[in-house]
Amino acid sequence: MTAVHGTAVNIPTPDGTADAYLAHPDDGGPHAAVLLYMDAFGLRPQLKKMADRIAGAGYTVLVPNVFYRHGRAPVVELPDFIGPDQRPGIFERIVPVLQSLTPELVVRDADAYLRWLAACPQATDGPIGITGYCMGAGLALRTACAYPDRVAAVAGFHGGNLASDAADSPHLLADRITAEVYFGHADQDHSMPPEQIERLEKALTAAGVRHRCEVYPGAHHGYTQADTNAYNPVGDERHWTALEDLLARAL
């Protein structure tokens, strides 16, 4: 792993300014870009550590606060460790914010993030990679569908409702994807039950998308997040291997 430099940055969007975290190798050169989409708990030290790890493998990583319309991160104050006792109170505040982020706003913001990376001196020209966690997996999928010419790789881990019955479910746009896709599902995730996993797999296959969808045994929704009680170290390391392999192939 190379030395990494991390800094706070601001991204202009049509609706304001998104605060974000940027991490990149501390070698002065440009590197292939990766957009990291947060989980519902938001931009915090845990996600910065994850961005640093990806940057240490040789990438320039941007982690936007996708809830920026409601304030700078942390939009909701969080404890150092999110356990079962804290979750109900946190989600009571987060859910209305999450529900206000419509698919239309996601696509509009994604354009701003991609344009910012395209102009970033630390990022090389060319398509980027995306990785998303929990709600971020859906954002990653929507971004890959909306901007196929700008996304070469998309990964999602413990994503929820990726292939629901909703009329705007992201799997319905699979035929727009040109990127290589990887999903690491948790086998104990009520937001992504077996029928949705199967539906997503069928949609990607029918669209001819290069993809791999795997189910991680013994993993709960949020298994990559070390600052929560959902963390599963075995699943987390498996996720890192899959993500690093995907980025190496595609970028």
mmCIF file of N, CA and C in Angstrom, residues 3 68 70 143 158-159 182 206:
data_model
loop_
_atom_site.group_PDB
_atom_site.id
_atom_site.type_symbol
_atom_site.label_atom_id
_atom_site.label_comp_id
_atom_site.label_asym_id
_atom_site.label_seq_id
_atom_site.Cartn_x
_atom_site.Cartn_y
_atom_site.Cartn_z
ATOM 1 N N ALA A 3 1.492 5.489 0.397
ATOM 2 C CA ALA A 3 1.027 6.545 1.292
ATOM 3 C C ALA A 3 -0.156 7.264 0.651
ATOM 4 N N TYR A 68 -26.331 16.112 1.250
ATOM 5 C CA TYR A 68 -25.867 17.496 1.428
ATOM 6 C C TYR A 68 -26.996 18.513 1.456
ATOM 7 N N HIS A 70 -29.430 18.512 3.192
ATOM 8 C CA HIS A 70 -29.876 18.621 4.585
ATOM 9 C C HIS A 70 -28.760 19.083 5.516
ATOM 10 N N THR A 143 -26.289 5.171 -11.176
ATOM 11 C CA THR A 143 -25.274 5.969 -11.856
ATOM 12 C C THR A 143 -24.726 5.239 -13.074
ATOM 13 N N HIS A 158 -24.117 -5.438 0.208
ATOM 14 C CA HIS A 158 -25.317 -5.437 1.066
ATOM 15 C C HIS A 158 -26.285 -4.330 0.676
ATOM 16 N N GLY A 159 -26.561 -4.251 -0.638
ATOM 17 C CA GLY A 159 -27.536 -3.292 -1.144
ATOM 18 C C GLY A 159 -28.952 -3.787 -0.897
ATOM 19 N N TYR A 182 -20.456 -6.141 -10.142
ATOM 20 C CA TYR A 182 -20.326 -7.153 -9.082
ATOM 21 C C TYR A 182 -21.233 -6.761 -7.913
ATOM 22 N N ALA A 206 -30.205 -10.990 -18.838
ATOM 23 C CA ALA A 206 -31.003 -10.687 -20.025
ATOM 24 C C ALA A 206 -30.449 -9.483 -20.785
#
